[in-house]
Coordinates of N, CA, C and O in Angstrom, one line a residue:
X1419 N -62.8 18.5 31.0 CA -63.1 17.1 31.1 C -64.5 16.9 31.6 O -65.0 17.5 32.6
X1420 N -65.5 15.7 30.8 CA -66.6 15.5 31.4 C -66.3 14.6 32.3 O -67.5 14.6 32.8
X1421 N -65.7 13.6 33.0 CA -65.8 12.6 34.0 C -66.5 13.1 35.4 O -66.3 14.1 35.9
X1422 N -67.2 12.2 35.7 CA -67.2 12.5 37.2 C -66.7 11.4 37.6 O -66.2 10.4 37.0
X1423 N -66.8 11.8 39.2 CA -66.0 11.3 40.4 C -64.4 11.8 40.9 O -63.8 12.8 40.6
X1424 N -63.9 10.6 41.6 CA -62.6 11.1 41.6 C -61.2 10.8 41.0 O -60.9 10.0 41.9
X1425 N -60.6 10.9 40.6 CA -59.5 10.6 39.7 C -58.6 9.9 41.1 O -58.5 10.0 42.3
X1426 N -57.9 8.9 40.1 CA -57.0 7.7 41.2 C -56.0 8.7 42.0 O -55.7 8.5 43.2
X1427 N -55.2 10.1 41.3 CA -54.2 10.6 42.2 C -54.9 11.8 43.5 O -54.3 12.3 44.4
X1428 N -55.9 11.9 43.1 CA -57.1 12.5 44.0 C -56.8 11.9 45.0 O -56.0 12.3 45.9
X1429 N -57.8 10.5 44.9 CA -58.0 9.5 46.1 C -56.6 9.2 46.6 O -56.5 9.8 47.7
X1430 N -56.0 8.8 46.3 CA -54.2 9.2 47.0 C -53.9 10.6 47.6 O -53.2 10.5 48.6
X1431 N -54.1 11.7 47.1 CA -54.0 12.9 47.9 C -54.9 13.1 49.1 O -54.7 13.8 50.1
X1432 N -55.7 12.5 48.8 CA -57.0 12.6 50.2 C -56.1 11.7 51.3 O -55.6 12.2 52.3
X1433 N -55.9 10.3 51.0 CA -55.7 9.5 51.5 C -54.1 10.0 52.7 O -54.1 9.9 53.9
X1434 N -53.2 10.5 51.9 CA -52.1 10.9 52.6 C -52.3 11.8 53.7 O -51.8 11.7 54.9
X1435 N -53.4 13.1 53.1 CA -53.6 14.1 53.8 C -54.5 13.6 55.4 O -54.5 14.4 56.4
X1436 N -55.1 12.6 55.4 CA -55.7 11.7 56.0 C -54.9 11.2 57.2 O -55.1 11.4 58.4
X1437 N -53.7 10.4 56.4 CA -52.9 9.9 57.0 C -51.7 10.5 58.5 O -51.3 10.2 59.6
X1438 N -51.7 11.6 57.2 CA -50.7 12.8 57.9 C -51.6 13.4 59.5 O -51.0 13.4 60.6
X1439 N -52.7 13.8 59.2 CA -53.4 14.2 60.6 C -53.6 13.7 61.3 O -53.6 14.3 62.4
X1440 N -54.0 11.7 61.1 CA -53.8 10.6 61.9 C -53.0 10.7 62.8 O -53.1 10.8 64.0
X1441 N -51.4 10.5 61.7 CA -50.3 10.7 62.8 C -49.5 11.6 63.4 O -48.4 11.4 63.8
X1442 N -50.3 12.8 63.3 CA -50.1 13.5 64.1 C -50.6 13.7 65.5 O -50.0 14.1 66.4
X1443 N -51.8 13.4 65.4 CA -52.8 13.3 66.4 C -52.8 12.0 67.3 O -53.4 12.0 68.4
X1444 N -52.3 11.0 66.9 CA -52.0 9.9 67.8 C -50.9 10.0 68.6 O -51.2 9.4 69.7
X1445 N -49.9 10.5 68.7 CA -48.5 10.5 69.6 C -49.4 11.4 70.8 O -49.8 11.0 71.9
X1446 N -49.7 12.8 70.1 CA -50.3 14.0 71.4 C -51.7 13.4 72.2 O -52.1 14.0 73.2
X1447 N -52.4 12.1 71.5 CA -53.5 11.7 72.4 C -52.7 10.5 73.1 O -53.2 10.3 74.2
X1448 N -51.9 9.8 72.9 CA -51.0 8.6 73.8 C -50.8 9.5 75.0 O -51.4 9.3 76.1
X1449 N -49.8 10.6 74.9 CA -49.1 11.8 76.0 C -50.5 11.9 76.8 O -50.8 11.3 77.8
X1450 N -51.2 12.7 76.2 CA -52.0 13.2 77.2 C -52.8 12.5 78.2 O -53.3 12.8 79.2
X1451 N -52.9 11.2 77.5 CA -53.6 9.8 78.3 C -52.6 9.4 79.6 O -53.0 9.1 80.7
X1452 N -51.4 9.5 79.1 CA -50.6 8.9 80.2 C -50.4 9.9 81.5 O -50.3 9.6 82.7
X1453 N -50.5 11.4 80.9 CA -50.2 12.3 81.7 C -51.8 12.1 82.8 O -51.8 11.6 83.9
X1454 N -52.6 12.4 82.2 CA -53.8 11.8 82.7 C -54.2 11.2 83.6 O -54.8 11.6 84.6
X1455 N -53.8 9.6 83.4 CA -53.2 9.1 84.5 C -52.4 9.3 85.3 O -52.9 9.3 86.5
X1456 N -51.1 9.6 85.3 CA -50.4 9.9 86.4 C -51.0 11.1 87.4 O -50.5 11.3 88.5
X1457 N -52.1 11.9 86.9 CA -52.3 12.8 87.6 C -53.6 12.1 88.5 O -53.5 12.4 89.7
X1458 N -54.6 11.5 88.1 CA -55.1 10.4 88.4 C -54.5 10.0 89.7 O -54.8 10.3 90.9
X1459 N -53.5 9.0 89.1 CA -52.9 8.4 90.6 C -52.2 9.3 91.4 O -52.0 8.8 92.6
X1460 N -51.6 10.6 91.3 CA -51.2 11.4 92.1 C -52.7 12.0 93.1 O -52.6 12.3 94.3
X1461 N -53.6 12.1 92.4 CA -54.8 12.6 93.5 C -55.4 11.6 94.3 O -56.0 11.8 95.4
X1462 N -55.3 9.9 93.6 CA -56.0 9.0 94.7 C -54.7 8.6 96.4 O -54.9 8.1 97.5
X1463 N -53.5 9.2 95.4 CA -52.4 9.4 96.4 C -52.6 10.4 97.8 O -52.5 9.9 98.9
X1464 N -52.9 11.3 97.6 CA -53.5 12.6 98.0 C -54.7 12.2 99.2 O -54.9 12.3 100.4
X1465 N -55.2 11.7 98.3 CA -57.1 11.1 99.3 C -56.7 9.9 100.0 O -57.3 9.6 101.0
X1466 N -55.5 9.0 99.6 CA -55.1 8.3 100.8 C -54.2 8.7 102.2 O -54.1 8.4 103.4
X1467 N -53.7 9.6 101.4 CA -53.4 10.5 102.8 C -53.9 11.0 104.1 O -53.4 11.2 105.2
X1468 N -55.0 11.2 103.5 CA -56.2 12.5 104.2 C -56.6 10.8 104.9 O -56.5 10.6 106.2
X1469 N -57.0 9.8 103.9 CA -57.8 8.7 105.1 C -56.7 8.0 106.0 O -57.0 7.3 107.0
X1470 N -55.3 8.3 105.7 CA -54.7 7.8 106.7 C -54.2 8.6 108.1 O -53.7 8.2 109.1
X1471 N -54.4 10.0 107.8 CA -55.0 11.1 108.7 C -55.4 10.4 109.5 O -54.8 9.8 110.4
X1472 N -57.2 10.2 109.1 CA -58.2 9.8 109.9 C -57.9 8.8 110.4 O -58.5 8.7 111.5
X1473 N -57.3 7.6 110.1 CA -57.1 6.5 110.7 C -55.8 6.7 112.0 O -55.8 6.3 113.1
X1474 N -55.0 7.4 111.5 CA -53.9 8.1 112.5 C -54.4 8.8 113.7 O -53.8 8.7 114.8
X1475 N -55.3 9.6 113.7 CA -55.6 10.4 114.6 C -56.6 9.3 115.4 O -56.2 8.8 116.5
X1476 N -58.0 8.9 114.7 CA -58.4 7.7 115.1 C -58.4 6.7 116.2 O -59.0 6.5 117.3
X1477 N -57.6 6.0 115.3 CA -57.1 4.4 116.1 C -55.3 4.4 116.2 O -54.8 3.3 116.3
X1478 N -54.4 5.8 116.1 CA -53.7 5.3 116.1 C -52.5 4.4 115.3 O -51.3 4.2 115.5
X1479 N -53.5 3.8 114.3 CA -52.2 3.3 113.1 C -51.0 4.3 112.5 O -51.1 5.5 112.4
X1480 N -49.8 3.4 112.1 CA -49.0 4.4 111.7 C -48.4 4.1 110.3 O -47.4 4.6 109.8
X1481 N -49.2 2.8 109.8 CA -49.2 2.4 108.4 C -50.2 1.4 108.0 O -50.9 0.7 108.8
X1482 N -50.2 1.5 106.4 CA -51.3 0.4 106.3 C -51.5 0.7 104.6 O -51.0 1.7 104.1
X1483 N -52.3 -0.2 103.9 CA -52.5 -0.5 102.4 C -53.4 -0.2 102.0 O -54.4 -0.4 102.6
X1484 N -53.6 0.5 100.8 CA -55.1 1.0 100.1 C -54.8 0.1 98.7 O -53.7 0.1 98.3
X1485 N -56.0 -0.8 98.1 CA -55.4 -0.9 97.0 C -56.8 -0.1 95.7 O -58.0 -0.6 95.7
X1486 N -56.5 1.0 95.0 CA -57.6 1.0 94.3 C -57.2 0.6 92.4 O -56.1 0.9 91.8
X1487 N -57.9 0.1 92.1 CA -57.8 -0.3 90.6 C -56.2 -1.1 90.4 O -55.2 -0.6 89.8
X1488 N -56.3 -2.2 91.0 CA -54.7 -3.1 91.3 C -53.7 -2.1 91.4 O -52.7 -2.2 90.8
X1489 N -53.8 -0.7 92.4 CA -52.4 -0.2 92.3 C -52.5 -0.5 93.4 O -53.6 -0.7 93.9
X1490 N -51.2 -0.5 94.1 CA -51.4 -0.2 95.5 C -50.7 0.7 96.2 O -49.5 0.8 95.8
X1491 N -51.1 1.7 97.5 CA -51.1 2.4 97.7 C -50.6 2.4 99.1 O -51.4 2.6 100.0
X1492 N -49.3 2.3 99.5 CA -48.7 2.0 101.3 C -48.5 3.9 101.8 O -48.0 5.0 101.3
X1493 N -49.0 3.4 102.8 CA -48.9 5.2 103.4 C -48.3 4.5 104.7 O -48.5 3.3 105.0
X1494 N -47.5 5.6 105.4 CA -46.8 5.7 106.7 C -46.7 6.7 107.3 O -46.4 7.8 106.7
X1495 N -47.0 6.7 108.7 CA -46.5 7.9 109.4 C -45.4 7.9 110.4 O -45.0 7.2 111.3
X1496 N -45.0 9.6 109.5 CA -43.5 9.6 109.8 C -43.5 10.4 111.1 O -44.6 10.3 111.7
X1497 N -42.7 11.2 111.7 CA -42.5 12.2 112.4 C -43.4 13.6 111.8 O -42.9 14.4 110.9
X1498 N -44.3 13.7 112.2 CA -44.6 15.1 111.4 C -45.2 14.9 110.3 O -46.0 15.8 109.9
X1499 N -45.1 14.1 109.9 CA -45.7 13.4 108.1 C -46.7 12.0 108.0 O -46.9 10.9 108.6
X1500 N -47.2 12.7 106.6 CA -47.3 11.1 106.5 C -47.5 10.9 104.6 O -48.1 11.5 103.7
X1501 N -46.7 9.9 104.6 CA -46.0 9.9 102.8 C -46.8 8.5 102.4 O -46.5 7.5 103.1
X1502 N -47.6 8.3 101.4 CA -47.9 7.1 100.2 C -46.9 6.8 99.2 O -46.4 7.6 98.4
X1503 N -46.8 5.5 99.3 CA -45.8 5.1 98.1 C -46.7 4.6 97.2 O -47.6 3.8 97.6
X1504 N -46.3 5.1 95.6 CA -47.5 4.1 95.1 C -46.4 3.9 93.4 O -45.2 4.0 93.1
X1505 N -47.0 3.9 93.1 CA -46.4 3.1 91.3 C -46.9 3.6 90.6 O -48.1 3.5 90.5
X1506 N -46.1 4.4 89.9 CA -46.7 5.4 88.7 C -45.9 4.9 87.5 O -44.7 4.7 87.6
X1507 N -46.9 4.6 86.0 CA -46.1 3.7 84.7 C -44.9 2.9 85.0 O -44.0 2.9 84.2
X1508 N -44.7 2.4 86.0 CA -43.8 1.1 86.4 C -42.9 2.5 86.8 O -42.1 3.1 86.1
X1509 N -43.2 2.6 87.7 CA -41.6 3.4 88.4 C -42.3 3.8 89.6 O -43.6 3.9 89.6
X1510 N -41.6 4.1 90.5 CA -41.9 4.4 92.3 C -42.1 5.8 92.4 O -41.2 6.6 92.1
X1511 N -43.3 6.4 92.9 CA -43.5 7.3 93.5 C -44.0 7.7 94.5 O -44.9 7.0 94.9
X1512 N -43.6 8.9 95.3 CA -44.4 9.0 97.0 C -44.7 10.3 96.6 O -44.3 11.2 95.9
X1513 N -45.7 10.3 97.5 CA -46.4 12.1 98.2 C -46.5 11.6 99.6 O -47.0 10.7 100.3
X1514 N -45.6 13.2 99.8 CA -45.9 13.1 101.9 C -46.4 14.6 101.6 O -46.2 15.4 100.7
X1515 N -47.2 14.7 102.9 CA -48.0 15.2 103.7 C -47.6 15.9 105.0 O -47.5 15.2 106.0
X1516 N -47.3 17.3 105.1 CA -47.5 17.3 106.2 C -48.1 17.2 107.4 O -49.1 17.8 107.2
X1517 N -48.1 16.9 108.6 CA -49.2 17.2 110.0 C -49.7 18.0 110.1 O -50.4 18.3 111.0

């Protein structure tokens, strides 16, 4: 055959093969975004700790509020500890700390 270009079931085979890598590749970049995040807020979790250390040792407080990027972040000290509660993808999470 002299034609050039591409034949109509061509451009359909491209297109699918296309398609297929798309959605493959979108589900595992969603996951890893979220995971991402949560790891994210588990380390600003972490650094609120250490500052409520310093405010503990300090002045003495034995709770109080961080808010960074609208989450918010309540830390307390416990006996020995001191634990942040914070909100990870709409559900409750803490990290405590020991003294």
């Amino acid at each position: 055959m002299d034609e050039k270009g591409q034949s109509w079931p061509e451009a359909m085979l491209a297109l699918l093969i296309v398609m297929i890598i798309y959605g493959s590749l979108l589900p595992m970049a969603s996951t890893m975004t979220s995971s991402i995040s949560a790891k994210k807020q588990a380390m600003i979790a972490a650094e609120t700790s250490y500052q409520a250390a310093i405010h503990f040792k300090t002045s003495g407080r034995t709770s109080g509020r961080r808010t960074y990027e609208e989450i918010h972040y309540d830390w307390s000290v416990d006996p020995g500890q001191i634990c942040v509660a914070y909100e990870v993808l709409h559900a409750a999470a803490s990290k405590c700390v020991k003294l």
